[in-house]
Each structure stands twice: as C-alpha cells, then as structure tokens.
Coordinates of C-alpha atoms in Angstrom, one line a residue:
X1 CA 129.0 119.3 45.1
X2 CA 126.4 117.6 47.3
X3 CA 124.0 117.2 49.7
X4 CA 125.0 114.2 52.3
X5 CA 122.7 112.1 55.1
X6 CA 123.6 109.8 57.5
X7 CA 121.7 107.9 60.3
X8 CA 124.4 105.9 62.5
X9 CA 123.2 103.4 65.3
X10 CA 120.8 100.3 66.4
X11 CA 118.0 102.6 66.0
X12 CA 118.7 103.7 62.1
X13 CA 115.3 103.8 60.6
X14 CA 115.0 103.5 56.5
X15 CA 111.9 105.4 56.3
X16 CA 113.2 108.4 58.2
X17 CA 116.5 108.4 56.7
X18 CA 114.8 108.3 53.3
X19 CA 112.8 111.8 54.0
X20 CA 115.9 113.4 54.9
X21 CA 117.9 112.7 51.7
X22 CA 114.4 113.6 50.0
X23 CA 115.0 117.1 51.4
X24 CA 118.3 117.6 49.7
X25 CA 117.2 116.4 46.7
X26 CA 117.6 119.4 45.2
X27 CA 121.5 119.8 45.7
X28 CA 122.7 117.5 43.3
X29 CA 121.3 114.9 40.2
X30 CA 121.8 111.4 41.6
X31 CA 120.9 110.0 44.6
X32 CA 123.6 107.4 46.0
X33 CA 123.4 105.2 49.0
X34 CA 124.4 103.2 51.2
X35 CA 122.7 101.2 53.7
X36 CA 123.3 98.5 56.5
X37 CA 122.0 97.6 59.9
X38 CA 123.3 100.7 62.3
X39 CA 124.8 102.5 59.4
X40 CA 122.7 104.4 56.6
X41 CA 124.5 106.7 54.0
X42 CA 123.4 108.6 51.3
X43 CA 124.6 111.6 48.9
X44 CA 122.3 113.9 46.3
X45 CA 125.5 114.4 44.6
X46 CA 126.3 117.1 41.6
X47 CA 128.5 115.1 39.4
X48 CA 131.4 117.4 38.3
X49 CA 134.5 116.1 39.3
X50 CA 135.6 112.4 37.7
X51 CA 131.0 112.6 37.1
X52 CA 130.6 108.4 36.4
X53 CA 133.3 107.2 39.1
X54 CA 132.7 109.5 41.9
X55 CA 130.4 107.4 43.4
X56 CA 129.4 107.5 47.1
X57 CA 129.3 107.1 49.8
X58 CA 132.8 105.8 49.3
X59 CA 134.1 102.4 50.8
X60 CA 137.9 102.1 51.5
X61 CA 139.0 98.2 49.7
X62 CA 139.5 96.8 53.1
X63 CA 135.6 98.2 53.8
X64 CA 137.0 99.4 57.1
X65 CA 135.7 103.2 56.3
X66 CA 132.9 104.7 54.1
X67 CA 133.0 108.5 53.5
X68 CA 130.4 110.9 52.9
X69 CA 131.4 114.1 51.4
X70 CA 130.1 117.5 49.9
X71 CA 132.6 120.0 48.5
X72 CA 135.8 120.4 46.6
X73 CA 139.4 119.9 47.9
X74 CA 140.9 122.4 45.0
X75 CA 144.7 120.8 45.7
X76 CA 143.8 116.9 45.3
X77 CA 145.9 116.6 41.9
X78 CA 148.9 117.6 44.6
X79 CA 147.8 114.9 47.1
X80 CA 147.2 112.6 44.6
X81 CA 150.2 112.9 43.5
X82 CA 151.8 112.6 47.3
X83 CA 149.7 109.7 48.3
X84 CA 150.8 107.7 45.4
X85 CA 154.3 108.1 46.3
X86 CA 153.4 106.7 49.6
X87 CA 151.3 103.6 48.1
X88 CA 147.9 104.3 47.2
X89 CA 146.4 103.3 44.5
X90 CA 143.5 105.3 43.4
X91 CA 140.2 103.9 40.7
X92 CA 139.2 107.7 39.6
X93 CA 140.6 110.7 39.6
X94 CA 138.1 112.5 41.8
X95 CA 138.7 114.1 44.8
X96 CA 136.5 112.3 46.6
X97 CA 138.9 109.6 46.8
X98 CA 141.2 111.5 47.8
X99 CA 139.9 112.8 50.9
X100 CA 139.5 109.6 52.4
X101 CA 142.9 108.5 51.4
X102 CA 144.4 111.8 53.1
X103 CA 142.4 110.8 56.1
X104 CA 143.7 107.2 56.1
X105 CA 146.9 108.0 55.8
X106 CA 147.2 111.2 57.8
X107 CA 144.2 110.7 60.4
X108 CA 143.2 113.8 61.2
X109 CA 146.1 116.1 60.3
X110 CA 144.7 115.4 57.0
X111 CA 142.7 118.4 57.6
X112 CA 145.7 120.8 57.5
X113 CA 146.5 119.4 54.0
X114 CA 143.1 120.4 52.8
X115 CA 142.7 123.5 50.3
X116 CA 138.9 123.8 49.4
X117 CA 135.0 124.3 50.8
X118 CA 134.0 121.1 52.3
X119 CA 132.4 119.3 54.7
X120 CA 132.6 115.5 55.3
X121 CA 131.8 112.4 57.6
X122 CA 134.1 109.6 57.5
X123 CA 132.5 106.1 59.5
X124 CA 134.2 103.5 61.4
X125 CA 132.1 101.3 59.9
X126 CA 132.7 98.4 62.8
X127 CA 131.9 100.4 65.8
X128 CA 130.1 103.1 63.9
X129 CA 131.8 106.1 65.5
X130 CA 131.8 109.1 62.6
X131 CA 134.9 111.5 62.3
X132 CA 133.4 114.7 61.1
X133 CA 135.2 117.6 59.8
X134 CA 134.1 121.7 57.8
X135 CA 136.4 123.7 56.4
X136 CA 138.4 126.7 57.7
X137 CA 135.5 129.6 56.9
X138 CA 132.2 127.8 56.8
X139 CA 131.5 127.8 53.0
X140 CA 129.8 124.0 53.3
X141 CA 127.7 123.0 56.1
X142 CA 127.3 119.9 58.1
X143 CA 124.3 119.6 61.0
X144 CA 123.3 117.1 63.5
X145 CA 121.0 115.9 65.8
X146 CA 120.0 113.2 67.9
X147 CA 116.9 110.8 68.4
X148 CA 116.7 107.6 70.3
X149 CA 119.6 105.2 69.3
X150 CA 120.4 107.6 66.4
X151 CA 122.9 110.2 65.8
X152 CA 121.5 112.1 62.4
X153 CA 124.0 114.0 60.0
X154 CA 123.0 116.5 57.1
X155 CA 124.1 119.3 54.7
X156 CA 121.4 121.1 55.8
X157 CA 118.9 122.0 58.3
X158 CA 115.9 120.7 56.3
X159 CA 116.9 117.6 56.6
X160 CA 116.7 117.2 60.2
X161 CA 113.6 119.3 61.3
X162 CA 111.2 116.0 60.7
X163 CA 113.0 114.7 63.9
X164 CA 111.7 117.8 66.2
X165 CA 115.1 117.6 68.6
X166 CA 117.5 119.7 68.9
X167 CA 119.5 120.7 65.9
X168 CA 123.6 121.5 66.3
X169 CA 125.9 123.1 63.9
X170 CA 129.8 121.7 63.0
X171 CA 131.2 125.1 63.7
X172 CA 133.6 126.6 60.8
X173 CA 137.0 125.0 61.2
X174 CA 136.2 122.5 63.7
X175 CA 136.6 118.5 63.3
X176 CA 136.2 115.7 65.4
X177 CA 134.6 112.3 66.9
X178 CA 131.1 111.5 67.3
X179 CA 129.6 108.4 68.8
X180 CA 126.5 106.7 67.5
X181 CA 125.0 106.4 71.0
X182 CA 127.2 109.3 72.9
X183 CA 129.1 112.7 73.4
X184 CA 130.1 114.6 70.0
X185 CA 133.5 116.4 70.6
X186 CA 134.5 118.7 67.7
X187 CA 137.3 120.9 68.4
X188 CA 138.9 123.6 65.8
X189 CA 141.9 123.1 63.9
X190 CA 142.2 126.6 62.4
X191 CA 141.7 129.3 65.0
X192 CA 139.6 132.2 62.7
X193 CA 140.2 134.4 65.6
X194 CA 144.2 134.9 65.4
X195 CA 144.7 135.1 61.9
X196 CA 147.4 136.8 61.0
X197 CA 148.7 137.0 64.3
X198 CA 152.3 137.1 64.9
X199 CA 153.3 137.8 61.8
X200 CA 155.2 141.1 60.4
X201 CA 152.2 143.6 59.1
X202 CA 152.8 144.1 55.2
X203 CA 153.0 147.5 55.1
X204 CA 154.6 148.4 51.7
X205 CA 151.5 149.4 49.2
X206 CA 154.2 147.4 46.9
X207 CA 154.6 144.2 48.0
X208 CA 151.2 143.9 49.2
X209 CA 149.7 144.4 46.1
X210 CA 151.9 141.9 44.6
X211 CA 150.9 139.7 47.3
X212 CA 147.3 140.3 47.3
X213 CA 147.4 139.9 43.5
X214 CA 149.1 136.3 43.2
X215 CA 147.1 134.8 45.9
X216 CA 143.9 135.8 44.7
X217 CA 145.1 134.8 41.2
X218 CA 146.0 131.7 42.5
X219 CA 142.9 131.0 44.5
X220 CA 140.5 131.7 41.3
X221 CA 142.6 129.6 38.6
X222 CA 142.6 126.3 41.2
X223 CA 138.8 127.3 41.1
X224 CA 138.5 126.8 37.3
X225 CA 139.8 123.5 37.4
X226 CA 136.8 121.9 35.7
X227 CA 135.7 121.1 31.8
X228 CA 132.4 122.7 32.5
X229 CA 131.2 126.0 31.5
X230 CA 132.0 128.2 34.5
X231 CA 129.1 131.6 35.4
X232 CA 130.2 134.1 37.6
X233 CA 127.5 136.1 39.3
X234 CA 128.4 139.7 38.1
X235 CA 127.1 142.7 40.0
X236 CA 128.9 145.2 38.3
X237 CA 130.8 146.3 41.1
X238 CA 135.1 145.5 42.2
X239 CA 134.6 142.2 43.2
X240 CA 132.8 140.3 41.0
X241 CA 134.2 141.7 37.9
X242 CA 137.8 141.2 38.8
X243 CA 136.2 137.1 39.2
X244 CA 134.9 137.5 35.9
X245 CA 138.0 139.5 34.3
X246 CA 140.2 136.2 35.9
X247 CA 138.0 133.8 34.5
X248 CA 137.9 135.1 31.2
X249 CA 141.5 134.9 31.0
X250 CA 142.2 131.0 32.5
X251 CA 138.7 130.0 31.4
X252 CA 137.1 131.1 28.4
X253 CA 133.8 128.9 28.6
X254 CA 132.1 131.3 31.2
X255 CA 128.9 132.9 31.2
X256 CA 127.8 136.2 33.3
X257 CA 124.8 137.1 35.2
X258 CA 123.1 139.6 36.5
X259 CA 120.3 140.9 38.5
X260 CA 119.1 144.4 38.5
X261 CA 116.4 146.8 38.0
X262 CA 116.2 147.6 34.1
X263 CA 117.9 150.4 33.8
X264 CA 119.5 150.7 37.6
X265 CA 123.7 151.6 37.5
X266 CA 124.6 147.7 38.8
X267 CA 123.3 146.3 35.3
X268 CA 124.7 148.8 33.4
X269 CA 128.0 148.4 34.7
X270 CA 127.5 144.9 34.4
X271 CA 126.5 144.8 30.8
X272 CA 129.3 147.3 29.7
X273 CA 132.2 145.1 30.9
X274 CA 130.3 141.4 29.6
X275 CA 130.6 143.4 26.4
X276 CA 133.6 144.8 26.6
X277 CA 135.0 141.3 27.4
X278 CA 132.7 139.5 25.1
X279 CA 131.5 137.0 27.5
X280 CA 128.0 136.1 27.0
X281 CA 125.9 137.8 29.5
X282 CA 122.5 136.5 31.2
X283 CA 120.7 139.2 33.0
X284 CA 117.3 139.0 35.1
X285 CA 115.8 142.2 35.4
X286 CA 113.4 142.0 38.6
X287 CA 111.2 145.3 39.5
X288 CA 110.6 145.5 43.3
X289 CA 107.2 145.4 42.9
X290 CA 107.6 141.7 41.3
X291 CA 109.0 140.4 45.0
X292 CA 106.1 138.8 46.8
X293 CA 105.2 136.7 49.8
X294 CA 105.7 134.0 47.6
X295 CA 109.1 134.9 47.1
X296 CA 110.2 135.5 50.7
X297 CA 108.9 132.3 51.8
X298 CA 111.0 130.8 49.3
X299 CA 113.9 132.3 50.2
X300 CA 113.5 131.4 53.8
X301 CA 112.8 127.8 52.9
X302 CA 115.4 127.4 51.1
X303 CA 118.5 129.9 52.9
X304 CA 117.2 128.9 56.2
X305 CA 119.2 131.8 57.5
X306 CA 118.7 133.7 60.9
X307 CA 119.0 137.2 60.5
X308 CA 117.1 139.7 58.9
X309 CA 118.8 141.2 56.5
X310 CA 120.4 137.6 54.7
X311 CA 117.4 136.7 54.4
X312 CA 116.6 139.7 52.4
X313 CA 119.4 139.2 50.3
X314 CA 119.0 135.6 49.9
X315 CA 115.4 137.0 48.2
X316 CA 117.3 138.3 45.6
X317 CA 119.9 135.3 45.2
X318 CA 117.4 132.6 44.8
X319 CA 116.6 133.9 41.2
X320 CA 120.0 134.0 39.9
X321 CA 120.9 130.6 40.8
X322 CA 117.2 129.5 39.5
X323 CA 118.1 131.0 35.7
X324 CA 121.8 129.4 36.1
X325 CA 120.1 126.2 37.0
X326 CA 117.9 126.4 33.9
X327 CA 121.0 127.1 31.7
X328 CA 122.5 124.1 32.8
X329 CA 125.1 125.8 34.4
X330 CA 126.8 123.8 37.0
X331 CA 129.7 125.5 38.7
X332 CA 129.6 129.4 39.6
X333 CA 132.4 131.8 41.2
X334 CA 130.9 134.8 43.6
X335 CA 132.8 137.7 44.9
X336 CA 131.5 137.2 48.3
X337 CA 134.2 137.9 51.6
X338 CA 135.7 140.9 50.3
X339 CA 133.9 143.0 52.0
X340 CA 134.9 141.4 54.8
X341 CA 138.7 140.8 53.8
X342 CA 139.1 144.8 52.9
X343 CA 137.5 147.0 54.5
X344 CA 134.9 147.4 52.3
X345 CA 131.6 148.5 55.0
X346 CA 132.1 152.0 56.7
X347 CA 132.4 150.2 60.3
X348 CA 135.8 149.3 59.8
X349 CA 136.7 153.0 59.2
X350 CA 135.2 154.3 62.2
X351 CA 136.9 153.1 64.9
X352 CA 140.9 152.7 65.4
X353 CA 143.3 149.5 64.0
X354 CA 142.9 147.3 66.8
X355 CA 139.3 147.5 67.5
X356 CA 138.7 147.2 63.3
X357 CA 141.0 144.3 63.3
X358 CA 138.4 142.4 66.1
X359 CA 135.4 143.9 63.6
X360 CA 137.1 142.0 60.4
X361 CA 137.9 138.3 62.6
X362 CA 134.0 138.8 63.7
X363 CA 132.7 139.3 60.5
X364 CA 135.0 136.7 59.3
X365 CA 134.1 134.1 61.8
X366 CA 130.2 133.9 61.4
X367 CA 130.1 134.3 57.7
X368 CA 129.4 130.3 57.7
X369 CA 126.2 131.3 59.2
X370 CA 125.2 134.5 57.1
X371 CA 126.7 135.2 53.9
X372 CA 128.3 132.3 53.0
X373 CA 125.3 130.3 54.1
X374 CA 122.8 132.2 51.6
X375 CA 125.5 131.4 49.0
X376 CA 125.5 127.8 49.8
X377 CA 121.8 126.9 49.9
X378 CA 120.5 129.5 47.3
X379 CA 123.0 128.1 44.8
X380 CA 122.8 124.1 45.9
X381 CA 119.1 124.4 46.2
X382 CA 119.1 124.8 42.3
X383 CA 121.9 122.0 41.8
X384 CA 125.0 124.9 41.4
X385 CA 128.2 124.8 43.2
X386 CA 128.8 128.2 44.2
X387 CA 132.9 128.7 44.9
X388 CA 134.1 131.6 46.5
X389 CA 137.9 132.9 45.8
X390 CA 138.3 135.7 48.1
X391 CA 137.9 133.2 51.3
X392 CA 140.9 131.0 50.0
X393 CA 142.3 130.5 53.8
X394 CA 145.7 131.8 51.9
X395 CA 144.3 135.2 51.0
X396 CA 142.3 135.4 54.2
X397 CA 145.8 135.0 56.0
X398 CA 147.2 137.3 54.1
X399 CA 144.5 140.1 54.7
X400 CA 144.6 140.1 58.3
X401 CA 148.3 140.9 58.0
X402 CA 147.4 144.3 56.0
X403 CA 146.8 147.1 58.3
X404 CA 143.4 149.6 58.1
X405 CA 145.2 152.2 55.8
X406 CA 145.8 149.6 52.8
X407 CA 142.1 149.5 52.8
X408 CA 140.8 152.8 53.0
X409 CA 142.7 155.1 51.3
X410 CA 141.9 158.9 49.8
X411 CA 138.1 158.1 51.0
X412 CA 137.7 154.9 48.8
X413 CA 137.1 151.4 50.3
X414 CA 139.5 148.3 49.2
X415 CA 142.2 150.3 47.7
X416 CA 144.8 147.7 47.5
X417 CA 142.6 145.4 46.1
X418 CA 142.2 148.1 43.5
X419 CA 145.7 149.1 43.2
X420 CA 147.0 145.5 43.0
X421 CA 144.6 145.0 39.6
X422 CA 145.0 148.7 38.6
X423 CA 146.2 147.2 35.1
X424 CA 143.6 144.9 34.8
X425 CA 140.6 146.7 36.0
X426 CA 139.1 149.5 33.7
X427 CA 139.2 152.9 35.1
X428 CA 134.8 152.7 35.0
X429 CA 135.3 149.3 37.6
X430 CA 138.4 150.6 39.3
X431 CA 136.6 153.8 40.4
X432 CA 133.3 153.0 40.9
X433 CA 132.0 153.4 44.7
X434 CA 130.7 150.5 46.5
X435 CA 126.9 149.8 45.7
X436 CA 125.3 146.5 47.0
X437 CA 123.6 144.5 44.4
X438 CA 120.2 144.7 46.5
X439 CA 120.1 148.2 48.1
X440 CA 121.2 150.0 44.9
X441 CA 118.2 148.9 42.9
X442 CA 115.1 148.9 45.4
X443 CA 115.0 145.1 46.2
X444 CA 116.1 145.5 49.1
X445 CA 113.6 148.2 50.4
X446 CA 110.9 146.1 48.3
X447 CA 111.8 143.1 51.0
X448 CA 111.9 145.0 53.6
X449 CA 108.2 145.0 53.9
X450 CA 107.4 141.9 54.4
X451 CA 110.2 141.5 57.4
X452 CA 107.3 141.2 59.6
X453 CA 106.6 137.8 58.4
X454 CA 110.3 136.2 58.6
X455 CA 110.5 135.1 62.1
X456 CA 107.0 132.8 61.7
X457 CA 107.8 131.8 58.6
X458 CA 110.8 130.2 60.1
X459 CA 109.5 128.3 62.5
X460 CA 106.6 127.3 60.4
X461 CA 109.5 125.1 58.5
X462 CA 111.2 124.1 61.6
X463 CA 114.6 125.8 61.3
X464 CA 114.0 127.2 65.1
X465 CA 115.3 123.8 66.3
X466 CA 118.8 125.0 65.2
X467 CA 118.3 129.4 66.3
X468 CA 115.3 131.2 66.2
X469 CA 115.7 134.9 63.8
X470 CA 117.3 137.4 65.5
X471 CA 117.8 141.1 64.8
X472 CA 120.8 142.1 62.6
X473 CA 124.0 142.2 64.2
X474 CA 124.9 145.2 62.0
X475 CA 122.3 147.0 63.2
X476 CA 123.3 146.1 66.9
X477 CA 126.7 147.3 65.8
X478 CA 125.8 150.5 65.1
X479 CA 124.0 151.4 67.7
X480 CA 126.2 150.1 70.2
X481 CA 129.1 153.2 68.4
X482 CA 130.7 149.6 66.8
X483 CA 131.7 148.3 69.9
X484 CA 131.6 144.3 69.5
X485 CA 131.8 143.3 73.5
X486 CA 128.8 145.8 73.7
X487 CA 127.0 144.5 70.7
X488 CA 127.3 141.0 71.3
X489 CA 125.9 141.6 74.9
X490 CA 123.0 143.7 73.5
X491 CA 121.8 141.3 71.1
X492 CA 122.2 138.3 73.8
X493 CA 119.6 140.4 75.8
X494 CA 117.4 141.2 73.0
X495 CA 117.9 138.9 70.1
X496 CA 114.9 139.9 68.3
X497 CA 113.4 143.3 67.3
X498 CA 110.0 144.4 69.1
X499 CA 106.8 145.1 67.9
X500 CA 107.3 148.5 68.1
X501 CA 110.7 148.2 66.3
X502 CA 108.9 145.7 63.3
X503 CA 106.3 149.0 63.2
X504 CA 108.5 151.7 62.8
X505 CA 110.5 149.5 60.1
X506 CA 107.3 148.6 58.2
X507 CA 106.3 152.4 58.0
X508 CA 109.6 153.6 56.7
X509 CA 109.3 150.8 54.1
X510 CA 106.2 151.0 53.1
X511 CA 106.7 155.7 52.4
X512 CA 109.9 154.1 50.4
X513 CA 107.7 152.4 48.7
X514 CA 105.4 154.4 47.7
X515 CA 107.4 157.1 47.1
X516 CA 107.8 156.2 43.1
X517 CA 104.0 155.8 42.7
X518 CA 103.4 159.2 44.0
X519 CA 106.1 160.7 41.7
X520 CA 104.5 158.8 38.6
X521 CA 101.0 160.2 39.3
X522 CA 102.4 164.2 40.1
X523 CA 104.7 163.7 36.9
X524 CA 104.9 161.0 34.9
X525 CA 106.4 162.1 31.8
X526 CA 109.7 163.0 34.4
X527 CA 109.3 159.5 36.6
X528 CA 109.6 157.4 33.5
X529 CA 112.6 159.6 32.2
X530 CA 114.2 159.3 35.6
X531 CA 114.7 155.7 35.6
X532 CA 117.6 155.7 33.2
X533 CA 120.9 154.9 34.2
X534 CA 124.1 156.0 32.6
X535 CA 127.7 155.2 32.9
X536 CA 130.6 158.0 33.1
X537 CA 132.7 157.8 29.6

C-alpha cells in the first residue's frame, strides 16, 4: 500500500530525509508527512483502503504514538469490531487505524492478531524509541541503517543507499524495539522453521483436500476485499488460474494478464481460460530478442534482489506491473509460494520426507528476500499492490502438516492442490505440467546473457551496503545432491560464481541463443511454422 521513511534522533536532517521518501516515490500517489525536531515521518502511500481518511503517518488523540505503515491487515473489519467493544473509537474505516489501535491496546501481542503483508514502525514520540514489526513470510519489507545521531527506516533499500553505511534487514516474522541513538533488538514472533510441527500429519487425500480447499478459498476472498478492479497475473499454469477462477467468482471486476512469447504454450493457456471465463484479458507479448541492457538494469534497480536467477525473473515482471500501472490497475493477486507450499520443483522429490521437509521451511524462510521480494518492488515500483494468497500464514501451516506423497503423486507435482479443485479446474489446467512463465518462452535464456553484468550493476546503485549478488542457491543445491547443511556451507565459502563459471554460462547462452537464427537461415519456411503453439482438445 506504501512506501514509508523515517529519520528518528537529534541528528534528523530534512534534506536527507526528503531524498529518501523521493526514492519511494514510485510506490504509492501521495506523499504524506510528518515532521518535528528528532522525529521525521513520511509515507508515498497507494490510497485503497478508506483512500481520503487514511492519512499518515497516523497520530494516536493523546499524540503519544505516530505510526508509519505499508501493507494490508486482511482481518481489521474483525478487530475493528473487537476494539470497539473494548472502547475505541475509530475516524475511518481503514486499517491503518487499526493497527495502531491493536498495538495500543495489545502492545506487542498485537502481532499475533495480525492476518495480512505488512510492515510497520510505530514511535514513542517523547523519547523517540520506534517499535518495528514485518509479517510472518516477508511479503513487505522494512530496512535500516544508521548515521551519526540518526537511526534511518525504509521500505526499501533505495532509500537508504545515499547514506553509504551499512544497510540491515527486519527479518520475516521478527518485531521489536529500536533506539534513536542505540542497540536495535528484533526478535521473531512466528518461528518459520517449526511450522507444522507437533501437529498430527493430514494424511487422508480427503480431508486434506477439503482443508487445502477452504483455506485457500478463504485466504483469496479476504484478499478481494476492495471496490477496485482486481488483475491477477495469469501465466497459464495451476496456480495462477485457480487465483483467477476464485476471483471471478467473489469478484467479478478483475482483469487478466499475461506475458509470453506470441505464440509460446503459457499464453495460449492463458488466453483459452480468460476466454472461457470471459474476463478481460491484457497480454504483453515480449520476444527475447526485445530484452536489453536497458531492461536488466531496470530490473536491478528497481527488484534490488541478490541472486541471479530473481533477478532474471524480476526482468520479466517489471513489464507486467508497468502495463497494469498504465491500466490504472491498483491491486493484483499472484500465485507465487506454491511452489514452495507443494512440492512443485523436482528437489523436493529427490530426497526422503524429512530432509524435503527442511527443503520446503528453507525455501519458505528466505522467500522475503527472493521471490516475494521481486513481487514487492516490481509491482510497488509501478504503484500496484501485489497480494499473494498461497502464503496466507493459515495455508502455510496447514502445508507443512501434509506429507511428500500428497504432493507428488502418479509423477505429477501439487496433486492435492489439484485434486482439492478437481471440480473447478478444467481438465486442460488440471493436467497441464509445470512450465515457468520465463523458462518456457526464451526470456529466461534471453537474460541469461547479460548475467555477467548483474553483480556491477548492483553496486553501481548501492544495494551492496545491504548483500553483495551471490550465486543461486538452487544451483548450490544441486550440486551439493540437495543437501542444505552442505549447500549452505558451499555458498558461505563461495558466494559468487567465478570468472570461469560466468564464461562457461555466457557460452551456453549465447549457442541458445543463436540457435533460432541458424534454424531461420537453413529453413525458414519450417522456423516460422514451428513457432505455433497449440493446446490439447
């Protein structure tokens, strides 16, 4: 919903904190602040939620507490609702106000009470000390760093570089206390690394379908709750069209969109079910030979990401939420985390329960710094709020509770996920094989060439202050036979790829790329047939 600054202490300077809200001017419409001596606050916010009273940063009556916040708490009608039976009155019905009220009344319990993607800095505002809090997965970000007298917060990274100190990250799930002129303590309040644990494993296909289908049900209709027109970024494959099937159902003002090669299977499948639900359908074709320097220094720019291969597919995000931006679309639902949630990459497959369980709370636990944050910047650096159902904390829960063979089941990935839909998905959906958006139609290998160039690109905007680019953890992975305690020890003692590595990967790029040219000039007439896609009956 917005991008947020802060500069707390005797050493607050208007000028610097001025150039960091500047650099998250893109996140939202209306810049909003607030500023007194030791204390300046400001918000670029996205008005979508109670748009002409949401105002920030919010000041409690008694002015004891101002609150900066980016997000949406999806279960604030409830609190709302509870607070008022306790005494609050409230001006608005945003949930902006409703956060700080939860925090006044709860202190910092109130983060248990939470349902959303959020991250927020509530101020003391006599002795200037800021509680700061993220939610459970990561989805929003909130950074900080330090310069003399000065204790800087931001949404992003961007906004913090111009200080050239070291940058630190609010880890996923974490809250806590941080002095103007001392120590920050954040400690977490959901433990990502014992979900599920504990707890019977639901091992009845039955009831776990049921279960998987009413939580994500649920988790998608609290993410409708808006009068504007809702996009869903369709890529033709399980995920994102059981978002869009949902949406068409509880919200019929929604818009789809693609990107593809013309002609590639992910924008055919994608243009077959927009049709067949009649939901008007927005898709950018992009040829690989259309990506460009240009295009993956804006990506880096704007994703600030750290490993290689989100920063490819960030190159091929930044379009979608550029067109969505231009439609005046404002709120958008993704498919990412289900991958993560079941069992949908070969890794998880390849070793036994227990070590694939440790392979899902990994993944799970530095999404906030990979996929969730290419969502996150790609869509709030075009002014769209990106919300992603599958990483409801409820449905997150309740996948770590499923074991490995719910997942993968007669050789296809996310079979319960399929079988709890099986009435809702068409058979073309329901059986299709898993095909990422990028790799399927040559963007990704188109990208892939110019990987050379990340890691200086990176530093050239500063983002090193927070972590340099490394080499994909994947990768490591997979060399290391998926074992994570050797992976993780492999890329601590060599966190980027070598010269020789950046060759080899550059040759086998560029014969990929090439590989259509030569095929037009030995035989056109076949190359140009060759290019279209068709989908089974």
């Amino acid at each position: 919903m917005c991008g947020i600054a802060l500069s707390i202490g005797p050493e607050a300077d208007p000028a610097t904190f001025r150039r960091m809200l500047a650099a998250l001017a893109p996140r939202g419409e209306v810049t909003e602040t607030r500023q007194e001596a030791g204390l300046l606050a400001g918000v670029r916010r996205l008005r979508i939620v109670d748009r002409e009273r949401a105002v920030q940063p919010w000041v409690t009556l008694d002015k004891r507490h101002l609150l900066c916040y980016n997000g949406e708490v999806f279960n604030h009608h409830e609190l709302r609702a509870e607070l008022t039976r306790l005494g609050y009155a409230f001006d608005g019905v945003s949930d902006t106000e409703v956060v700080l009220a939860a925090f006044r009344q709860w202190g910092e319990e109130a983060v248990h009470r939470l349902r959303g993607e959020y991250a927020f800095v509530v101020v003391e505002r006599a002795s200037g000390r800021a509680y700061l809090a993220r939610d459970p997965l990561g989805v929003k970000s909130l950074y900080w760093s330090r310069s003399p007298g000065c204790l800087h917060l931001a949404s992003e990274v961007k906004a913090l570089v111009g200080h050239g100190a070291p940058i630190s990250e609010v880890p996923p799930g974490h809250h806590g206390w941080a002095e103007p002129d001392g120590a920050v303590r954040l400690r977490p309040y959901v433990d990502l690394r014992s979900l599920g644990a504990g707890r019977p494993v639901i091992d009845d296909p039955d009831e776990a379908a049921l279960l998987v289908r009413v939580a994500l049900t649920d988790s998608i209709r609290v993410r409708l709750d808006t009068d504007l027109t809702v996009g869903v970024v369709l890529s033709g494959g399980l995920d994102s069209s059981l978002a869009l099937l949902h949406t068409r159902q509880l919200h019929p003002d929604c818009l789809a969109i693609t990107i593809g090669v013309p002609g590639s299977p992910d924008v055919a499948y994608a243009r077959r079910l927009a049709a067949d639900l009649g939901v008007p359908h927005e898709v950018i074709e992009l040829r690989p030979r259309d990506i460009r320097l240009a295009d993956i220094r804006e990506a880096i720019r704007i994703s600030e990401l750290t490993e290689y291969g989100d920063i490819i597919n960030a190159v091929v995000s930044v379009p979608i939420f550029r067109r969505l931006h231009e439609l005046g679309i404002k709120v958008v639902l993704t498919g990412d985390g289900s991958d993560e949630l079941f069992g949908g990459y070969p890794m998880y497959h390849q070793v036994g329960p227990e070590r694939s369980r440790r392979l899902f709370l990994h993944k799970i636990r530095n999404l906030g710094r990979t996929e969730l944050q290419r969502v996150d910047r790609a869509s709030m650096g075009h002014g769209v709020e990106a919300r992603v159902p599958f990483l409801d904390l409820k449905l997150v829960d309740l996948a770590m509770r499923l074991p490995l063979e719910l997942k993968l089941r007669d050789g296809q990935e996310k079979w319960i996920l399929r079988r709890a839909f099986a009435d809702l998905l068409p058979d073309y959906v329901r059986r299709r094989p898993k095909h990422p958006m990028s790799y399927s139609s040559g963007l990704h290998e188109r990208a892939r060439l110019y990987k050379p160039f990340f890691a200086r690109l990176h530093r050239s905007y500063g983002y090193h202050l927070l972590d340099p680019v490394r080499r994909d953890f994947d990768s490591v992975l997979s060399r290391c036979g998926n074992d994570l305690d050797r992976a993780i020890a492999d890329g601590l003692a060599r966190p980027d790829y070598t010269v020789f590595e950046h060759v080899r990967d550059l040759v086998g790029a560029a014969r990929w790329n090439t590989a259509p040219v030569v095929r037009r000039m030995v035989n056109p007439r076949r190359a140009r047939g060759g290019d279209e896609a068709s989908l089974p009956g």
